């Protein structure tokens, strides 16, 4: 008995003594100071190479431009020069860019509340005690998230085209004259629908997971007080999962600002989607159709800043309410 | 929604740029392994998107063991140009030989992407081509930036069976075309004689070319932009009128819906170019034998004219280490009778080389076997292609076409179509000035 209890302290002391003995020399103490940097190095190198440097280079490019001389034919007719803030001024003064920002704002107003509302509703339904076939329902609601945006846009695109869509075939049989979603302003809903279809499942899982961690004592207490399922949902579940809802809202807002794949895939199918329909599409057009990396970099910086300001602004706005309990 | 952060957009845009410029220091070692020395065969790479081009290149390789050409397949005209321009900026990575559509040549020359072949080509090469096509590869200068491969003279393709059923004569003027469009739409409210697509700028420039437009010009050492000329405005007003009247469709081409229309007879005609049989055979195989081709409807029946849609040339890039050998290959590819015959048989193009193509093109394409004189009519129309100058920012003009005509087709009025042309002129001119080109007004 005594030997077994005495052994651990002895062992611990021996282990503790070893490193301090080793740390006596000057070279080893230097090595010790460097050790954490060694462990951090891979992360730092990757961060600098693939995030900090590219951002820095984009910033640099955004202040540069290319000038052509004469007819611009032959070698040496193009030179890169400093542009000051002219790329930024051009982007912010471009009515196409402002219109694309307006479109994305409207798109966000449609998509974010609809998607999160549906996600919350589905999560609450799945969590309610009367829910049946939970795993199946959860999987089928989540499944669209696993479909890449390009594929889902193609699928929906075919369904939107009156000439090939089975829906329009049905509408016609009923004698309904449903306008094409690809004409005029309705195209906004065509794109928003794809985002809602694809994103609801993911957000539902996030909220549902939060619901699962609610201690069951709360429900028992509520039941004793005679609360209905609806009252439990409104008074207990929703307040408790509010931080999750806020997180999904921030992610959804960022995704909204970055909408690109859906409208780009639908563009060849519709006259109503311009090459600058969203801000990122303008970046793409400037960089790759017009070959103007400088304007594209300036617009990218503006979008990144706007995303930053919007996300943190929103967080600050709701933080006091949502995370009050954690302070 | 996708889990990305705001900073990553900037990073992505910048990373692309970084890759482009970070490699620029390494340009010198690019071609060092594939034979700066005289020993061993010269190896050339060839970027092209023409299907089956490798079979034609195999012919060359079997006859020329000292110059080996490797085909590298590209997605299409636009992506290939984007890749090439990126490689040019990066200083390495470009192929030796590049397929380039005629309208892209000024932009490529302006980006210093193409080698001047004037000294490497034989004296007889120019004589093989029509003046309009040759101008497109010289830009009217003493330099030669490419050898023409195929051309895309425009014609009118129509469903002969439906025309017969409705008792419509093949329109020879645009007035008759409008009447035919009305009749087709009257007989079946779902059917249209054609569509005005805001997505196909090349198609629009082709039909304005027929009317006598030339969107750019060179006056001495300055460019001029002439998109809002009388000719372009006339064409825009005409099509805007038809769209406003509702007798012409305004959906884009090359959509599943348009394909379905070609199949089920609701797209009764198509103003297209010589390569149309291939597209029709691919998209509406069941309608074989029902289509016929005629010259374009005319503005002036006494002076038949047409435009061009598509067509490309073969160029040598400025990064090639072996421009002489590359020039030898592209001359063979586009002017040697055996090679041109192989191009016709294997790739189905309409060769730009006049003597060789007359010899190679005898039987009509299989899809048009009901029209034995197909290539005779085609050859006649090819003679009437109007001169047209493309400018160094045609990409800007084309994307302005997409955006401005998208608005116009939404408004569906002739006035909006004319406004779209004015906006295109302004956007293109502003961009040219902004980039610093000498521009005369």
XYZ file of C-alpha atoms in Angstrom:
768
model
C 0.000 0.000 0.000
C 2.679 2.475 0.990
C 4.785 1.654 -2.012
C 1.894 2.211 -4.410
C 0.942 5.597 -2.902
C 4.540 6.728 -2.670
C 5.342 5.852 -6.217
C 3.323 8.532 -8.028
C 4.793 11.558 -6.172
C 8.277 10.142 -6.664
C 7.645 9.637 -10.319
C 6.207 13.107 -10.706
C 9.212 14.657 -9.014
C 11.578 12.730 -11.210
C 9.760 13.822 -14.315
C 9.671 17.437 -13.165
C 13.365 17.406 -12.341
C 14.454 16.199 -15.720
C 13.436 19.195 -17.805
C 14.741 21.735 -15.277
C 18.065 19.954 -15.343
C 18.085 20.113 -19.067
C 17.139 23.791 -19.073
C 20.325 24.929 -17.321
C 22.498 25.569 -20.389
C 22.074 28.854 -22.350
C 21.436 27.101 -25.673
C 18.608 25.026 -24.256
C 16.842 28.070 -22.814
C 17.043 29.707 -26.223
C 15.626 26.593 -27.773
C 12.841 26.726 -25.246
C 11.946 30.249 -26.200
C 11.919 29.294 -29.867
C 9.884 26.132 -29.377
C 6.415 27.748 -29.509
C 7.396 29.581 -32.684
C 8.433 26.272 -34.163
C 5.021 24.860 -33.435
C 3.317 27.971 -34.772
C 5.499 28.198 -37.876
C 3.391 26.043 -40.196
C 0.266 28.041 -39.359
C 2.077 31.366 -39.634
C 3.738 30.460 -42.924
C 0.455 29.275 -44.413
C -1.378 32.339 -43.107
C 1.197 34.733 -44.512
C 1.552 32.954 -47.846
C -2.078 32.303 -48.587
C -3.964 35.015 -46.729
C -1.878 37.998 -45.641
C 0.274 38.276 -48.772
C -2.603 37.920 -51.240
C -4.633 40.504 -49.308
C -1.653 42.817 -49.286
C -1.109 42.257 -52.981
C -4.782 42.905 -53.720
C -4.523 46.164 -51.779
C -1.417 47.086 -53.756
C -3.102 46.259 -57.072
C -6.145 48.293 -56.139
C -3.995 51.428 -56.160
C -2.396 50.621 -59.519
C -3.596 50.744 -63.102
C -2.372 50.057 -66.595
C -1.921 52.796 -69.175
C -1.818 52.202 -72.889
C -0.051 54.496 -75.306
C -0.923 55.228 -78.928
C -2.830 52.502 -80.760
C -1.816 50.049 -78.069
C -0.490 47.563 -80.629
C 2.886 45.885 -80.334
C 5.081 45.294 -77.319
C 5.817 47.877 -74.666
C 2.645 49.846 -75.274
C 1.301 49.029 -71.804
C 2.789 50.291 -68.545
C 1.635 49.853 -64.959
C 1.345 53.112 -63.024
C 0.056 54.363 -59.678
C -3.631 55.179 -59.785
C -4.189 56.655 -56.334
C -7.793 56.219 -55.312
C -9.160 56.381 -58.842
C -10.087 52.676 -58.921
C -12.092 53.125 -55.727
C -13.716 56.306 -57.007
C -14.624 54.556 -60.258
C -16.124 51.563 -58.442
C -18.131 53.651 -55.981
C -19.283 56.006 -58.739
C -20.292 53.199 -61.102
C -24.094 53.054 -61.334
C -23.832 49.363 -62.291
C -21.998 48.625 -59.038
C -24.479 50.601 -56.948
C -27.348 48.827 -58.703
C -25.743 45.457 -57.947
C -25.416 46.436 -54.274
C -29.099 47.376 -54.288
C -30.011 44.040 -55.839
C -27.982 42.130 -53.273
C -29.615 44.103 -50.445
C -33.073 43.220 -51.742
C -31.945 39.632 -52.277
C -30.728 39.511 -48.655
C -34.008 40.942 -47.383
C -35.816 38.124 -49.195
C -33.416 35.285 -48.519
C -32.189 35.707 -44.927
C -35.542 35.973 -43.095
C -37.204 33.331 -45.292
C -34.356 30.875 -44.938
C -33.878 31.360 -41.192
C -37.626 31.377 -40.558
C -37.983 28.049 -42.344
C -34.886 26.641 -40.651
C -36.212 27.582 -37.200
C -39.664 26.215 -37.997
C -38.265 22.897 -39.226
C -35.913 22.631 -36.237
C -38.782 23.234 -33.789
C -41.009 20.736 -35.598
C -38.290 18.093 -35.541
C -37.692 18.770 -31.867
C -41.356 18.614 -30.896
C -42.365 15.482 -29.093
C -44.921 14.421 -31.662
C -42.442 14.420 -34.560
C -42.251 11.141 -36.479
C -39.579 9.827 -38.888
C -37.109 12.313 -37.469
C -33.919 11.011 -39.045
C -35.533 10.758 -42.446
C -37.027 14.261 -42.268
C -33.804 15.758 -40.971
C -31.767 14.141 -43.731
C -34.158 15.131 -46.490
C -34.277 18.757 -45.319
C -30.486 18.832 -45.046
C -29.832 17.082 -48.366
C -30.159 20.153 -50.667
C -27.200 21.683 -48.792
C -25.049 18.838 -50.113
C -25.917 19.780 -53.713
C -23.295 22.202 -55.083
C -24.701 25.622 -55.993
C -23.829 25.209 -59.676
C -25.710 21.904 -59.906
C -28.753 23.183 -58.038
C -28.813 26.303 -60.221
C -28.790 24.152 -63.339
C -31.572 21.940 -61.967
C -33.723 24.898 -60.970
C -32.835 26.700 -64.203
C -34.366 23.886 -66.219
C -37.455 23.984 -64.011
C -37.796 27.744 -64.539
C -37.621 27.650 -68.352
C -41.247 27.604 -69.545
C -40.323 25.678 -72.699
C -38.895 22.657 -70.891
C -40.318 22.885 -67.350
C -42.798 20.251 -66.201
C -44.324 22.880 -63.865
C -45.232 25.166 -66.742
C -46.644 22.141 -68.528
C -48.961 21.601 -65.563
C -49.845 25.294 -65.275
C -50.857 25.244 -68.908
C -53.054 22.206 -68.402
C -54.866 24.051 -65.643
C -55.152 27.054 -67.928
C -53.047 29.266 -65.667
C -50.907 31.913 -67.291
C -47.847 31.954 -65.047
C -45.208 34.504 -66.123
C -41.676 33.270 -66.713
C -39.414 33.753 -63.699
C -36.648 34.641 -66.131
C -38.414 37.768 -67.384
C -37.760 41.107 -65.794
C -37.685 41.561 -62.052
C -39.049 38.131 -61.141
C -35.576 36.736 -61.725
C -34.701 37.956 -58.213
C -37.097 35.388 -56.768
C -35.752 32.709 -59.095
C -32.272 33.208 -57.635
C -33.490 33.685 -54.040
C -35.466 30.449 -54.210
C -32.323 28.465 -55.038
C -30.479 29.984 -52.077
C -33.360 29.268 -49.682
C -33.697 25.713 -50.996
C -29.976 25.089 -50.601
C -29.367 26.880 -47.297
C -32.349 26.035 -45.107
C -31.114 22.548 -44.264
C -27.741 23.664 -42.974
C -29.223 26.365 -40.756
C -31.852 23.965 -39.519
C -29.149 21.533 -38.373
C -27.316 24.301 -36.490
C -30.477 25.393 -34.676
C -31.635 21.823 -34.120
C -28.307 20.908 -32.533
C -28.680 23.848 -30.153
C -32.187 22.698 -29.270
C -30.899 19.233 -28.420
C -28.607 20.689 -25.746
C -31.464 22.328 -23.843
C -31.690 20.523 -20.438
C -34.882 18.490 -20.226
C -35.609 19.738 -16.672
C -36.767 23.003 -18.225
C -39.404 21.170 -20.250
C -40.527 19.173 -17.240
C -40.902 22.354 -15.229
C -42.869 23.970 -18.022
C -45.097 20.933 -18.292
C -45.800 21.066 -14.555
C -46.807 24.685 -15.013
C -49.203 23.569 -17.734
C -47.410 25.198 -20.684
C -48.481 24.103 -24.185
C -45.999 22.934 -26.855
C -46.323 26.301 -28.613
C -45.648 28.163 -25.364
C -42.608 25.958 -24.712
C -41.311 26.735 -28.191
C -41.868 30.487 -27.893
C -40.844 31.029 -24.235
C -38.082 28.451 -23.766
C -36.707 27.040 -26.968
C -36.399 30.183 -29.089
C -34.772 32.332 -26.360
C -32.263 29.570 -25.630
C -31.256 29.054 -29.266
C -31.061 32.796 -30.011
C -27.224 32.745 -30.125
C -27.380 30.018 -32.782
C -29.924 32.022 -34.771
C -27.657 35.059 -34.626
C -24.690 33.036 -35.776
C -26.634 31.613 -38.724
C -27.869 35.125 -39.512
C -24.308 36.443 -39.697
C -23.204 33.565 -41.923
C -26.259 34.034 -44.125
C -25.599 37.761 -44.478
C -22.019 37.082 -45.519
C -23.176 34.445 -47.999
C -25.691 36.931 -49.380
C -22.997 39.524 -50.046
C -21.005 36.842 -51.816
C -23.764 35.489 -54.033
C -22.153 34.542 -57.323
C -22.524 30.911 -58.393
C -26.322 30.896 -58.745
C -26.773 34.009 -60.920
C -23.648 33.201 -62.941
C -24.944 29.732 -63.750
C -28.410 31.065 -64.611
C -27.100 33.950 -66.738
C -26.932 32.114 -70.074
C -30.567 31.069 -69.616
C -31.987 34.531 -69.051
C -31.727 37.963 -70.619
C -32.559 39.513 -67.255
C -29.285 38.740 -65.454
C -26.596 41.211 -66.444
C -22.842 40.608 -66.176
C -22.826 42.867 -63.096
C -25.932 41.480 -61.438
C -24.152 41.077 -58.091
C -21.001 42.856 -56.809
C -18.902 39.696 -57.112
C -20.059 39.209 -60.689
C -18.730 42.691 -61.391
C -15.381 41.699 -59.848
C -15.310 38.636 -62.078
C -16.255 40.631 -65.173
C -13.611 43.279 -64.508
C -10.892 40.730 -63.824
C -11.582 38.183 -66.522
C -13.785 39.701 -69.235
C -12.212 43.127 -69.218
C -8.763 42.009 -68.044
C -8.695 44.858 -65.508
C -7.311 43.278 -62.325
C -6.849 46.699 -60.765
C -10.524 47.689 -60.720
C -11.411 44.138 -59.691
C -9.021 44.393 -56.721
C -10.493 47.742 -55.633
C -14.032 46.389 -55.803
C -12.944 43.283 -53.857
C -11.514 45.451 -51.099
C -14.754 47.439 -50.924
C -16.807 44.232 -50.692
C -14.502 42.796 -47.993
C -14.786 45.993 -45.946
C -18.561 46.072 -46.342
C -18.798 42.445 -45.233
C -16.637 43.188 -42.207
C -18.622 46.267 -41.202
C -21.991 44.609 -41.734
C -21.141 41.402 -39.854
C -19.602 43.138 -36.858
C -22.214 45.878 -36.867
C -24.943 43.264 -36.734
C -23.144 41.325 -34.002
C -22.720 44.443 -31.855
C -26.347 45.337 -32.373
C -27.672 42.031 -31.130
C -24.871 41.029 -28.772
C -26.241 42.793 -25.724
C -29.490 40.838 -25.967
C -28.252 37.492 -27.111
C -25.210 36.998 -24.968
C -26.302 38.927 -21.893
C -26.324 35.731 -19.842
C -22.688 35.015 -20.666
C -21.365 38.286 -19.275
C -25.197 29.393 -47.864
C -21.531 28.628 -47.897
C -19.107 29.106 -45.052
C -16.701 31.615 -46.421
C -15.479 34.801 -44.871
C -15.371 38.224 -46.370
C -11.643 38.445 -46.469
C -11.445 35.348 -48.575
C -13.020 37.085 -51.560
C -10.266 39.592 -51.599
C -7.770 36.841 -51.029
C -9.108 34.830 -53.922
C -9.045 37.746 -56.318
C -5.601 38.625 -55.138
C -4.297 35.075 -55.130
C -5.132 34.804 -58.799
C -3.290 38.009 -59.421
C -0.430 36.905 -57.225
C -0.039 33.653 -59.112
C -0.048 35.646 -62.296
C 2.721 37.984 -61.280
C 4.703 35.827 -58.880
C 5.650 33.540 -61.708
C 6.837 36.348 -63.920
C 10.384 36.049 -62.667
C 10.608 32.470 -63.862
C 9.916 33.146 -67.506
C 13.418 32.366 -68.655
C 13.492 28.718 -67.758
C 10.137 27.923 -69.347
C 11.237 26.465 -72.635
C 14.728 25.336 -71.735
C 14.032 21.593 -71.670
C 12.139 21.327 -74.914
C 14.979 22.070 -77.189
C 16.778 25.345 -77.191
C 19.457 23.088 -78.621
C 19.371 21.843 -82.198
C 19.339 18.206 -81.115
C 16.046 16.339 -81.031
C 12.692 17.344 -82.494
C 11.160 20.743 -81.773
C 8.089 20.368 -79.590
C 5.190 22.767 -80.013
C 1.983 23.009 -77.998
C -1.265 24.071 -79.638
C -4.295 25.407 -77.719
C -7.511 24.843 -79.623
C -11.134 24.050 -78.904
C -11.962 22.660 -82.355
C -13.214 19.090 -81.920
C -11.032 16.384 -83.508
C -8.187 18.823 -84.227
C -5.763 16.220 -82.873
C -6.570 13.948 -85.835
C -5.481 16.653 -88.273
C -2.375 17.345 -86.200
C -1.531 13.608 -86.274
C -1.188 13.899 -90.055
C 1.419 16.629 -89.574
C 3.261 14.719 -86.889
C 3.522 11.590 -89.010
C 5.021 13.577 -91.888
C 7.232 15.894 -89.831
C 9.224 13.930 -87.256
C 11.419 16.989 -86.579
C 8.526 19.245 -85.448
C 6.092 17.591 -83.042
C 2.851 19.398 -82.282
C 0.800 18.514 -79.192
C -2.853 19.548 -79.035
C -4.077 20.924 -75.716
C -7.875 21.075 -75.650
C -9.545 24.301 -74.474
C -13.117 24.949 -73.338
C -13.884 27.568 -75.935
C -12.981 30.966 -77.313
C -13.458 33.122 -74.220
C -11.888 30.904 -71.521
C -8.906 30.135 -73.770
C -8.230 33.851 -74.281
C -8.501 34.502 -70.538
C -5.980 31.733 -69.873
C -3.638 32.974 -72.566
C -3.709 36.571 -71.322
C -3.000 35.358 -67.787
C -0.029 33.347 -69.041
C 1.244 36.346 -71.008
C 1.048 38.533 -67.907
C 2.768 35.839 -65.868
C 5.608 35.653 -68.391
C 5.360 31.901 -68.908
C 2.866 29.144 -69.493
C 1.533 30.192 -72.878
C 1.442 27.647 -75.704
C 3.417 28.083 -78.933
C 0.326 28.078 -81.098
C -3.099 29.434 -80.273
C -6.496 29.362 -81.903
C -8.002 32.851 -81.752
C -11.327 34.184 -82.975
C -10.959 37.123 -85.349
C -12.599 39.597 -82.994
C -10.063 38.752 -80.247
C -6.962 39.487 -82.343
C -6.749 43.262 -81.648
C -7.031 42.591 -77.903
C -4.335 39.902 -78.070
C -2.034 42.125 -80.118
C -2.622 44.976 -77.718
C -1.594 42.689 -74.847
C 1.541 41.705 -76.768
C 0.424 38.088 -76.821
C 1.015 37.329 -80.503
C 4.205 37.115 -82.546
C 4.469 39.048 -85.804
C 4.767 36.420 -88.544
C 5.371 38.801 -91.446
C 8.944 37.565 -91.873
C 8.183 33.869 -91.390
C 5.343 33.300 -93.837
C 5.726 32.630 -97.538
C 4.713 35.376 -99.978
C 1.901 33.305 -101.414
C -0.007 32.848 -98.138
C -1.946 36.134 -98.304
C -3.297 35.283 -101.769
C -5.137 32.231 -100.412
C -7.651 34.310 -98.473
C -10.289 36.950 -99.173
C -9.255 40.521 -98.368
C -11.730 40.850 -95.504
C -10.354 37.798 -93.725
C -6.724 38.770 -94.351
C -7.363 42.270 -92.981
C -8.614 40.691 -89.780
C -5.229 39.040 -89.147
C -3.090 42.010 -90.191
C -5.274 44.722 -88.610
C -4.561 46.641 -91.790
C -0.859 46.936 -90.951
C 2.313 45.390 -92.398
C 2.415 42.872 -89.575
C 0.744 39.445 -89.780
C -0.549 38.157 -86.463
C -2.188 34.885 -87.500
C -3.118 32.665 -90.414
C -6.888 32.456 -91.010
C -8.413 29.047 -90.414
C -12.158 29.197 -90.865
C -14.713 31.857 -91.557
C -18.327 32.198 -90.528
C -20.329 33.907 -93.283
C -23.923 34.310 -92.114
C -26.953 32.780 -93.802
C -30.589 32.264 -93.043
C -31.604 28.757 -91.903
C -35.273 27.858 -91.916
C -37.693 24.950 -91.626
C -38.614 24.385 -95.267
C -41.474 22.056 -94.312
C -43.172 24.658 -92.093
C -42.624 27.411 -94.666
C -44.331 25.239 -97.252
C -47.211 24.361 -94.961
C -47.843 28.042 -94.172
C -47.312 29.115 -97.769
C -44.456 31.468 -96.909
C -41.798 32.337 -99.481
C -38.177 32.489 -98.365
C -37.628 36.156 -97.409
C -35.057 37.947 -99.546
C -35.357 41.346 -97.846
C -35.766 42.363 -94.223
C -39.278 43.658 -94.975
C -40.189 40.212 -96.227
C -38.541 38.675 -93.170
C -40.762 40.805 -90.919
C -43.853 39.732 -92.869
C -42.817 36.093 -92.638
C -42.262 36.507 -88.893
C -45.791 37.872 -88.515
C -47.279 34.997 -90.507
C -45.402 32.364 -88.506
C -46.480 33.873 -85.201
C -50.060 34.345 -86.377
C -50.368 30.708 -87.445
C -49.084 29.496 -84.058
C -48.775 32.001 -81.180
C -46.015 29.850 -79.690
C -43.930 29.795 -82.856
C -41.369 32.402 -83.867
C -39.288 32.902 -86.973
C -36.314 33.767 -84.813
C -35.119 35.189 -81.541
C -33.286 38.347 -80.573
C -30.734 37.225 -78.006
C -29.144 39.674 -75.585
C -26.515 37.033 -74.820
C -24.923 36.713 -78.248
C -22.957 39.853 -79.040
C -21.123 38.120 -81.905
C -24.444 37.450 -83.603
C -25.476 41.088 -83.300
C -22.173 42.409 -84.615
C -22.607 40.017 -87.564
C -26.035 41.347 -88.528
C -24.829 44.956 -88.169
C -21.817 44.067 -90.328
C -24.259 43.036 -93.034
C -25.908 46.456 -92.833
C -22.533 48.099 -93.376
C -21.452 48.806 -89.804
C -17.848 48.588 -88.643
C -17.635 49.112 -84.913
C -14.049 50.375 -84.865
C -11.687 52.138 -87.184
C -8.045 53.176 -87.239
C -7.323 56.785 -88.273
C -3.566 57.175 -88.401
C -2.385 56.465 -84.875
C -5.788 56.695 -83.203
C -8.741 54.350 -82.797
C -12.281 55.424 -83.525
C -15.399 53.812 -82.106
C -18.368 53.768 -84.419
C -20.886 51.484 -82.754
C -23.718 54.028 -82.874
C -23.429 54.397 -86.650
C -26.508 54.739 -88.802
C -26.218 51.087 -89.847
C -26.156 49.667 -86.290
C -28.972 51.980 -85.219
C -31.062 50.871 -88.207
C -30.560 47.202 -87.286
C -31.357 47.809 -83.604
C -34.492 49.752 -84.470
C -35.650 47.003 -86.847
C -35.245 44.236 -84.248
C -36.616 46.388 -81.440
C -39.686 46.956 -83.584
C -40.194 43.224 -84.132
C -39.736 42.499 -80.418
C -42.103 45.358 -79.504
C -44.661 43.935 -81.903
C -44.191 40.545 -80.268
C -43.602 38.637 -83.511
C -39.998 37.789 -82.695
C -38.913 35.889 -79.594
C -36.411 37.560 -77.285
C -35.062 34.626 -75.329
C -31.368 33.743 -75.439
C -30.035 31.167 -77.877
C -28.289 27.997 -76.724
C -30.613 27.297 -73.809
C -32.448 24.018 -73.246
C -35.629 25.920 -74.090
C -34.248 27.135 -77.402
C -33.072 23.619 -78.224
C -36.549 22.328 -77.468
C -37.931 25.010 -79.808
C -35.652 23.865 -82.640
C -36.865 20.327 -82.084
C -40.596 20.924 -81.809
C -40.820 23.469 -84.616
C -41.563 26.560 -82.510
C -38.222 28.066 -83.579
C -38.922 28.109 -87.301
C -35.788 29.916 -88.471
C -32.319 30.875 -87.367
C -30.096 33.642 -88.674
C -26.831 31.840 -88.257
C -23.520 31.119 -89.901
C -21.969 28.390 -91.995
C -21.335 26.199 -88.956
C -25.071 26.011 -88.187
C -25.528 22.463 -89.598
C -23.304 21.100 -86.821
C -25.307 22.883 -84.104
C -28.646 21.846 -85.602
C -27.516 18.241 -86.001
C -26.420 18.203 -82.365
C -29.440 19.971 -80.869
C -32.287 18.887 -83.132
C -31.148 15.653 -84.725
C -34.701 14.519 -85.463
C -35.356 17.463 -87.762
C -32.736 16.363 -90.319
C -33.852 16.983 -93.885
C -36.453 19.574 -92.848
C -34.096 22.562 -92.843
C -32.802 24.587 -95.742
C -30.339 27.401 -96.038
C -30.704 30.630 -98.009
C -28.710 33.870 -98.202
C -29.520 36.422 -95.502
C -32.508 38.720 -96.036
C -31.142 41.950 -97.520
C -31.389 45.654 -96.752
C -30.734 46.387 -100.418
C -31.709 43.490 -102.679
C -29.489 44.858 -105.485
C -26.335 44.764 -103.353
C -26.317 41.415 -101.574
C -24.290 41.485 -98.384
C -23.731 39.417 -95.297
C -21.858 39.523 -92.013
C -19.705 36.995 -90.206
C -20.389 35.209 -86.947
C -17.482 33.256 -85.558
C -14.490 32.004 -87.436
C -10.971 31.899 -86.145
C -7.324 32.068 -87.057
C -4.232 30.264 -85.827
C -1.585 32.445 -84.208
C 1.897 32.039 -82.775
C 2.260 33.451 -79.277
C 4.941 35.910 -78.232
C 6.261 33.342 -75.733
C 7.045 30.684 -78.346
C 10.719 29.749 -78.541
C 10.258 28.388 -82.055
C 8.197 30.908 -84.004
C 9.676 29.804 -87.359
C 8.627 26.178 -86.933
C 5.263 27.216 -85.508
C 4.657 29.452 -88.547
C 5.523 26.545 -90.806
C 2.965 24.369 -89.046
C 0.109 26.895 -89.101
C 0.728 27.618 -92.788
C 0.478 23.894 -93.522
C -2.596 23.489 -91.317
C -4.583 26.226 -93.003
C -3.412 26.217 -96.632
C -2.120 22.747 -97.527
C -4.834 21.003 -99.614
C -4.415 17.747 -97.688
C -4.658 19.526 -94.335
C -7.663 21.612 -95.378
C -9.404 18.474 -96.617
C -8.718 16.861 -93.227
C -10.030 19.954 -91.434
C -13.257 19.701 -93.410
C -13.603 15.952 -92.911
C -12.560 15.718 -89.269
C -13.560 19.027 -87.686
C -16.387 20.178 -89.955
C -15.155 23.764 -90.253
C -15.618 26.045 -93.265
C -12.029 26.770 -94.304
C -10.978 30.341 -94.945
C -8.504 29.245 -97.656
C -10.440 29.906 -100.869
C -8.808 27.519 -103.423
C -8.442 24.627 -100.985
C -11.964 24.960 -99.612
C -13.549 24.989 -103.073
C -11.855 21.684 -103.672
C -12.638 20.236 -100.271
C -16.296 21.226 -100.000
C -18.361 19.383 -102.558
C -21.092 17.382 -100.876
C -23.505 19.178 -98.550
C -23.259 18.459 -94.802
C -25.132 15.294 -93.899
C -27.819 17.217 -92.008
C -28.528 19.211 -95.195
C -28.372 16.310 -97.658
C -31.726 17.571 -98.978
C -29.970 20.700 -100.286
C -27.325 19.619 -102.836
C -26.247 23.193 -103.637
C -25.515 23.977 -99.965
C -21.853 24.848 -100.468
C -22.497 26.698 -103.731
C -24.878 29.037 -101.938
C -22.403 29.252 -99.053
C -19.557 30.192 -101.379
C -21.681 32.934 -102.943
C -22.535 34.395 -99.555
C -18.909 34.140 -98.411
C -17.985 36.488 -101.281
C -20.345 39.147 -99.907
C -19.029 39.388 -96.338
C -18.684 43.114 -95.585
C -15.473 44.604 -94.175
C -15.494 45.051 -90.404
C -12.851 46.216 -87.965
C -12.675 44.892 -84.425
C -11.020 46.969 -81.717
C -8.775 46.244 -78.752
C -11.620 46.424 -76.222
C -14.219 44.419 -78.140
C -14.613 42.426 -74.904
C -15.937 45.578 -73.235
C -18.242 46.293 -76.179
C -19.536 42.706 -76.033
C -20.232 42.744 -72.297
C -21.884 46.157 -72.728
C -24.059 44.515 -75.387
C -25.090 41.811 -72.884
C -26.016 44.312 -70.201
C -27.605 47.040 -72.297
C -29.638 44.738 -74.508
C -30.740 42.781 -71.451
C -32.389 46.021 -70.328
C -33.765 46.662 -73.813
C -35.339 43.221 -74.170
C -36.911 43.782 -70.770
C -38.402 47.083 -71.930
C -39.408 45.539 -75.277
C -39.491 48.796 -77.244
C -37.678 49.900 -80.405
C -36.531 53.060 -78.586
C -34.901 51.004 -75.844
C -32.977 49.067 -78.493
C -31.629 52.306 -79.961
C -30.734 53.562 -76.477
C -28.830 50.314 -75.891
C -26.685 50.979 -78.965
C -25.930 54.513 -77.718
C -24.979 53.157 -74.298
C -22.673 50.573 -75.868
C -20.933 53.323 -77.829
C -20.440 55.409 -74.692
C -19.178 52.538 -72.514
C -16.768 51.287 -75.174
C -15.430 54.757 -75.966
C -15.005 55.663 -72.287
C -13.133 52.447 -71.583
C -10.789 52.966 -74.528
C -9.982 56.518 -73.385
C -9.656 55.418 -69.784
C -7.067 52.823 -70.695
C -5.067 55.531 -72.444
C -5.516 54.524 -76.091
C -5.287 57.313 -78.635
C -8.900 57.864 -79.604
C -10.249 60.139 -82.294
C -13.840 61.282 -82.084
